[in-house]
């Protein structure tokens, strides 16, 4: 009877916590309590919904000084937002930038389920250009620093190529550069090696056979995506502790990922990027984890070396994989 009471108490506690997460409103805490009270400071902390390309989409804008350079972050995957991770890594960035996180159409807080509305890369590029215009007018700045992560790096590179007048600098994080076939070959070669060292015969056999198999799970399990995270639960916990997300929003992260992957139409720059975007008129920096095998480092290195740009520089994160901003927030800030 005592054991049953303890179990019921735990279940009740979890139900209360779940209800609290579900019912509490989403918000973003003030940068400075004094700024929030007096309204006299320069900081900005805003969670807001705007309309881009005919669809409602959500922004998170945070910074200690609204006159600092705008850092517009384009999340990746497709369909995997990064606004829900912001509290886990971007506080250092807020010291020197106005950081704009954006849940793009169909993703995270901007999730919708409508099979008649596919997610087109070309539309996401157009949305990005429209958003930059909005930010220019709002903050009185001519250009933004554009940060594209993973799939978002395709969108970012395309915008930087087409609209250099809007972009102060381009930063590709886990830059996508190779064809899918080249990525598969590099990933299989690495997975064969690490699986053989671990005695993981199943993964080794899949990697030797090649073809169509679930490389991503194997890459995550072997530290090639996020260092120290080998499954989805830690990511879910980051979402549950994000004040900007309700429990419904956290659930929509996975729903949006599935929706985007089912309805994505790749009509943006084709791969390899060296052919479709051989040159940029803006400085380009490639932030790359040495352990990244989701967007293999070899692909990014080759692209950075071939790219014609005022600056084309590799910035290495020796202990990171595909998420250097999560692995090393202070290093990413520097």
Coordinates of C-alpha atoms in Angstrom, one line a residue:
X1 CA 0.0 0.0 0.0
X2 CA 2.9 2.4 0.8
X3 CA 4.5 1.6 -2.5
X4 CA 1.3 2.2 -4.4
X5 CA 0.9 5.6 -2.6
X6 CA 4.4 6.6 -3.7
X7 CA 3.7 5.6 -7.3
X8 CA 0.4 7.5 -7.3
X9 CA 2.2 10.5 -5.7
X10 CA 4.8 10.5 -8.5
X11 CA 2.2 10.1 -11.2
X12 CA 0.3 13.1 -9.7
X13 CA 3.4 15.2 -9.5
X14 CA 4.3 14.4 -13.2
X15 CA 0.7 15.2 -14.2
X16 CA 0.9 18.6 -12.3
X17 CA 4.3 19.4 -14.0
X18 CA 2.9 18.4 -17.4
X19 CA -0.2 20.5 -16.9
X20 CA 1.9 23.5 -15.9
X21 CA 4.1 23.1 -18.9
X22 CA 1.0 22.8 -21.2
X23 CA -0.9 25.8 -19.7
X24 CA 1.9 28.2 -19.0
X25 CA 2.3 31.0 -21.6
X26 CA 5.5 31.2 -23.7
X27 CA 7.7 34.2 -22.9
X28 CA 11.3 35.3 -23.1
X29 CA 12.9 36.7 -19.9
X30 CA 14.2 40.3 -20.0
X31 CA 17.9 40.9 -20.7
X32 CA 17.9 43.3 -17.8
X33 CA 15.3 43.6 -15.1
X34 CA 16.0 47.3 -14.8
X35 CA 15.4 47.8 -18.6
X36 CA 12.1 45.8 -18.3
X37 CA 10.9 48.0 -15.4
X38 CA 12.1 51.4 -16.5
X39 CA 11.9 51.0 -20.3
X40 CA 15.0 53.3 -20.4
X41 CA 17.6 50.7 -21.5
X42 CA 19.0 49.7 -24.9
X43 CA 18.3 46.0 -24.5
X44 CA 15.7 44.0 -26.4
X45 CA 14.0 40.7 -25.5
X46 CA 11.0 40.0 -27.7
X47 CA 9.1 36.8 -28.7
X48 CA 6.7 37.8 -31.5
X49 CA 4.7 36.5 -34.4
X50 CA 5.0 38.2 -37.8
X51 CA 3.7 37.5 -41.3
X52 CA 6.2 36.5 -44.0
X53 CA 5.4 35.3 -47.5
X54 CA 1.7 35.0 -46.5
X55 CA 2.3 32.8 -43.4
X56 CA 2.5 33.6 -39.7
X57 CA 6.0 32.8 -38.3
X58 CA 7.7 33.3 -35.0
X59 CA 10.8 35.3 -34.1
X60 CA 12.9 35.5 -30.9
X61 CA 14.9 38.7 -30.8
X62 CA 17.4 39.2 -27.9
X63 CA 20.4 41.5 -27.2
X64 CA 21.8 43.8 -24.6
X65 CA 22.1 46.7 -27.0
X66 CA 19.7 47.1 -29.9
X67 CA 22.3 49.2 -31.8
X68 CA 24.7 46.2 -32.0
X69 CA 25.0 44.2 -35.3
X70 CA 22.1 42.0 -36.2
X71 CA 22.8 38.2 -36.2
X72 CA 20.1 36.4 -38.1
X73 CA 20.2 32.6 -37.5
X74 CA 18.8 30.2 -40.1
X75 CA 18.1 26.8 -38.5
X76 CA 18.7 23.6 -40.2
X77 CA 17.7 20.0 -40.8
X78 CA 15.0 21.0 -42.5
X79 CA 12.3 21.4 -39.9
X80 CA 14.5 21.4 -36.8
X81 CA 14.2 24.8 -35.1
X82 CA 16.9 26.3 -32.9
X83 CA 14.9 28.9 -31.1
X84 CA 14.2 26.3 -28.4
X85 CA 17.9 25.8 -27.9
X86 CA 18.6 29.5 -27.6
X87 CA 18.6 29.6 -23.8
X88 CA 21.2 26.8 -23.8
X89 CA 23.9 28.6 -25.8
X90 CA 23.2 32.1 -27.0
X91 CA 23.5 34.3 -23.9
X92 CA 27.2 35.1 -24.6
X93 CA 26.2 36.2 -28.2
X94 CA 23.6 38.6 -26.7
X95 CA 26.4 40.7 -25.3
X96 CA 27.6 41.8 -28.7
X97 CA 24.8 41.2 -31.1
X98 CA 21.0 41.5 -31.6
X99 CA 20.4 37.8 -32.1
X100 CA 17.3 36.8 -34.2
X101 CA 16.1 33.3 -33.9
X102 CA 13.4 32.4 -36.4
X103 CA 11.1 29.3 -36.6
X104 CA 10.6 29.2 -40.3
X105 CA 7.3 28.2 -41.9
X106 CA 6.1 24.7 -40.8
X107 CA 8.7 24.5 -38.1
X108 CA 8.5 24.6 -34.2
X109 CA 6.3 27.5 -33.1
X110 CA 5.5 28.2 -36.8
X111 CA 4.2 24.6 -37.4
X112 CA 1.2 23.9 -39.5
X113 CA -0.1 20.7 -41.0
X114 CA -1.4 21.3 -44.6
X115 CA -0.3 18.9 -47.3
X116 CA -1.3 21.5 -49.9
X117 CA 1.4 23.8 -48.7
X118 CA 4.8 22.3 -49.4
X119 CA 8.0 23.8 -47.9
X120 CA 10.0 25.2 -50.8
X121 CA 13.6 26.2 -50.5
X122 CA 12.9 29.1 -52.9
X123 CA 10.1 30.4 -50.6
X124 CA 12.4 30.1 -47.5
X125 CA 15.0 32.2 -49.4
X126 CA 12.3 34.8 -50.3
X127 CA 11.1 34.8 -46.7
X128 CA 14.7 35.5 -45.5
X129 CA 15.1 38.4 -47.8
X130 CA 11.7 39.8 -46.7
X131 CA 12.7 39.4 -43.0
X132 CA 16.0 41.1 -43.5
X133 CA 14.1 44.1 -44.9
X134 CA 11.9 44.2 -41.9
X135 CA 14.9 44.1 -39.5
X136 CA 16.7 46.8 -41.5
X137 CA 13.8 49.2 -41.1
X138 CA 13.2 48.3 -37.4
X139 CA 16.8 48.6 -36.2
X140 CA 18.1 51.2 -38.7
X141 CA 20.9 48.9 -40.0
X142 CA 21.9 48.4 -43.6
X143 CA 23.1 44.8 -43.4
X144 CA 22.9 41.7 -41.2
X145 CA 25.3 39.0 -40.3
X146 CA 23.7 35.8 -41.7
X147 CA 24.4 32.6 -39.8
X148 CA 23.2 29.4 -41.6
X149 CA 23.3 26.1 -39.8
X150 CA 23.2 22.7 -41.7
X151 CA 20.2 22.9 -44.2
X152 CA 19.9 26.6 -43.2
X153 CA 23.4 27.1 -44.7
X154 CA 22.0 26.4 -48.2
X155 CA 19.5 29.2 -47.7
X156 CA 22.1 31.5 -46.2
X157 CA 24.6 31.0 -49.0
X158 CA 21.9 31.5 -51.6
X159 CA 20.8 34.8 -50.0
X160 CA 24.4 36.0 -49.6
X161 CA 25.0 35.3 -53.3
X162 CA 21.8 36.9 -54.6
X163 CA 21.7 39.9 -52.1
X164 CA 25.2 40.9 -51.0
X165 CA 23.8 44.4 -50.4
X166 CA 21.9 42.9 -47.4
X167 CA 24.7 40.8 -45.9
X168 CA 27.6 42.1 -43.8
X169 CA 29.2 38.7 -43.6
X170 CA 28.1 35.1 -44.1
X171 CA 28.7 32.4 -41.5
X172 CA 28.1 28.7 -42.5
X173 CA 27.9 26.4 -39.5
X174 CA 28.1 22.7 -40.5
X175 CA 27.9 24.0 -44.0
X176 CA 26.2 21.7 -46.5
X177 CA 28.4 21.6 -49.6
X178 CA 28.7 18.1 -51.1
X179 CA 26.2 16.0 -53.0
X180 CA 24.2 13.5 -51.0
X181 CA 26.2 10.7 -52.7
X182 CA 29.5 12.2 -51.7
X183 CA 28.3 12.7 -48.1
X184 CA 27.1 9.1 -47.9
X185 CA 30.5 7.8 -49.1
X186 CA 32.4 9.8 -46.5
X187 CA 30.0 8.9 -43.7
X188 CA 30.1 5.2 -44.6
X189 CA 33.9 5.2 -44.6
X190 CA 34.0 6.8 -41.1
X191 CA 31.2 4.5 -39.7
X192 CA 33.0 1.4 -40.9
X193 CA 36.1 2.5 -39.0
X194 CA 34.4 3.4 -35.7
X195 CA 32.0 0.4 -35.9
X196 CA 35.0 -2.0 -36.4
X197 CA 36.8 -0.4 -33.4
X198 CA 33.7 -0.9 -31.2
X199 CA 32.9 -4.3 -32.5
X200 CA 29.5 -3.1 -33.8
X201 CA 29.1 -5.7 -36.6
X202 CA 25.6 -4.5 -37.5
X203 CA 26.6 -0.9 -38.3
X204 CA 29.8 -2.1 -39.9
X205 CA 27.9 -4.3 -42.3
X206 CA 25.4 -1.5 -43.2
X207 CA 28.3 0.9 -43.8
X208 CA 30.1 -1.6 -46.0
X209 CA 27.0 -2.3 -48.1
X210 CA 26.2 1.4 -48.5
X211 CA 22.9 2.1 -50.3
X212 CA 19.9 3.6 -48.4
X213 CA 20.1 3.1 -44.6
X214 CA 19.7 5.1 -41.5
X215 CA 23.1 6.7 -41.3
X216 CA 21.9 9.6 -39.1
X217 CA 21.1 7.4 -36.1
X218 CA 24.5 5.7 -36.4
X219 CA 26.2 9.1 -36.7
X220 CA 24.5 10.4 -33.6
X221 CA 25.2 7.3 -31.6
X222 CA 28.9 7.6 -32.5
X223 CA 29.3 11.3 -31.6
X224 CA 29.3 12.6 -35.2
X225 CA 26.4 15.0 -34.6
X226 CA 26.6 16.3 -31.0
X227 CA 29.4 15.4 -28.7
X228 CA 28.1 13.7 -25.5
X229 CA 24.5 13.3 -26.8
X230 CA 23.6 10.0 -28.3
X231 CA 19.8 10.3 -28.5
X232 CA 16.8 12.6 -28.7
X233 CA 16.0 12.8 -25.0
X234 CA 18.6 15.5 -24.1
X235 CA 17.3 17.6 -27.0
X236 CA 13.7 17.2 -25.7
X237 CA 14.8 18.3 -22.3
X238 CA 16.4 21.5 -23.8
X239 CA 13.0 22.2 -25.3
X240 CA 11.1 21.5 -22.1
X241 CA 13.3 24.0 -20.2
X242 CA 12.9 26.7 -22.9
X243 CA 10.7 29.5 -21.6
X244 CA 9.9 30.5 -25.2
X245 CA 8.2 27.1 -25.8
X246 CA 5.0 25.6 -24.3
X247 CA 4.7 21.9 -24.1
X248 CA 2.5 22.1 -27.3
X249 CA 5.4 23.9 -29.0
X250 CA 7.8 21.2 -27.9
X251 CA 5.6 18.5 -29.3
X252 CA 5.4 20.5 -32.6
X253 CA 9.2 20.3 -32.9
X254 CA 8.9 16.6 -33.9
X255 CA 5.7 17.1 -35.8
X256 CA 7.2 19.9 -37.8
X257 CA 10.3 17.8 -38.5
X258 CA 8.2 15.0 -39.9
X259 CA 6.0 17.5 -41.9
X260 CA 9.0 19.3 -43.4
X261 CA 10.7 16.1 -44.4
X262 CA 7.5 14.8 -46.0
X263 CA 6.7 18.1 -47.8
X264 CA 10.1 19.7 -48.6
X265 CA 10.7 20.7 -52.2
X266 CA 14.4 21.4 -52.9
X267 CA 14.3 24.1 -55.5
X268 CA 17.1 26.3 -54.2
X269 CA 20.8 26.0 -55.1
X270 CA 21.8 22.5 -56.3
X271 CA 24.7 20.6 -54.9
X272 CA 27.6 20.6 -55.0
X273 CA 27.8 24.2 -53.8
X274 CA 31.1 24.8 -55.6
X275 CA 29.1 24.7 -58.9
X276 CA 26.0 26.6 -57.9
X277 CA 27.6 29.2 -55.7
X278 CA 31.3 29.4 -56.7
X279 CA 31.7 33.0 -55.5
X280 CA 30.4 35.4 -52.9
X281 CA 30.8 39.1 -52.8
X282 CA 30.8 39.1 -49.0
X283 CA 33.2 37.7 -46.4
X284 CA 32.5 34.0 -45.7
X285 CA 33.4 32.1 -42.5
X286 CA 32.8 28.4 -42.0
X287 CA 32.4 27.3 -38.4
X288 CA 33.1 23.6 -38.4
X289 CA 33.4 20.9 -35.7
X290 CA 36.3 18.5 -36.3
X291 CA 34.0 15.6 -35.4
X292 CA 31.2 16.6 -37.7
X293 CA 30.1 13.7 -39.9
X294 CA 26.5 14.9 -40.5
X295 CA 28.0 17.7 -42.8
X296 CA 31.4 16.1 -43.3
X297 CA 34.4 18.4 -42.7
X298 CA 36.1 17.3 -45.9
X299 CA 33.2 18.8 -48.0
X300 CA 33.3 22.1 -46.2
X301 CA 37.1 22.4 -46.5
X302 CA 37.0 21.8 -50.2
X303 CA 34.3 24.4 -50.7
X304 CA 36.0 27.0 -48.6
X305 CA 39.3 26.5 -50.5
X306 CA 37.5 26.8 -53.9
X307 CA 35.2 29.7 -53.0
X308 CA 36.0 33.1 -54.5
X309 CA 35.2 35.7 -51.8
X310 CA 36.8 38.7 -50.1
X311 CA 37.4 36.3 -47.2
X312 CA 36.9 32.6 -47.1
X313 CA 38.0 31.2 -43.8
X314 CA 37.7 27.9 -41.9
X315 CA 37.1 28.3 -38.1
X316 CA 37.6 25.0 -36.4
X317 CA 36.1 23.6 -33.2
X318 CA 38.4 20.8 -32.3
X319 CA 36.1 19.1 -29.7
X320 CA 32.8 19.7 -31.5
X321 CA 30.7 18.0 -34.1
X322 CA 27.7 19.4 -36.0
X323 CA 26.5 21.7 -33.2
X324 CA 29.6 23.8 -32.1
X325 CA 27.4 26.5 -30.6
X326 CA 25.9 23.8 -28.2
X327 CA 29.3 22.1 -27.6
X328 CA 31.2 25.4 -27.0
X329 CA 29.0 28.5 -26.5
X330 CA 31.9 30.7 -25.3
X331 CA 34.2 29.6 -28.1
X332 CA 31.4 30.2 -30.6
X333 CA 30.9 33.7 -29.2
X334 CA 34.6 34.5 -29.5

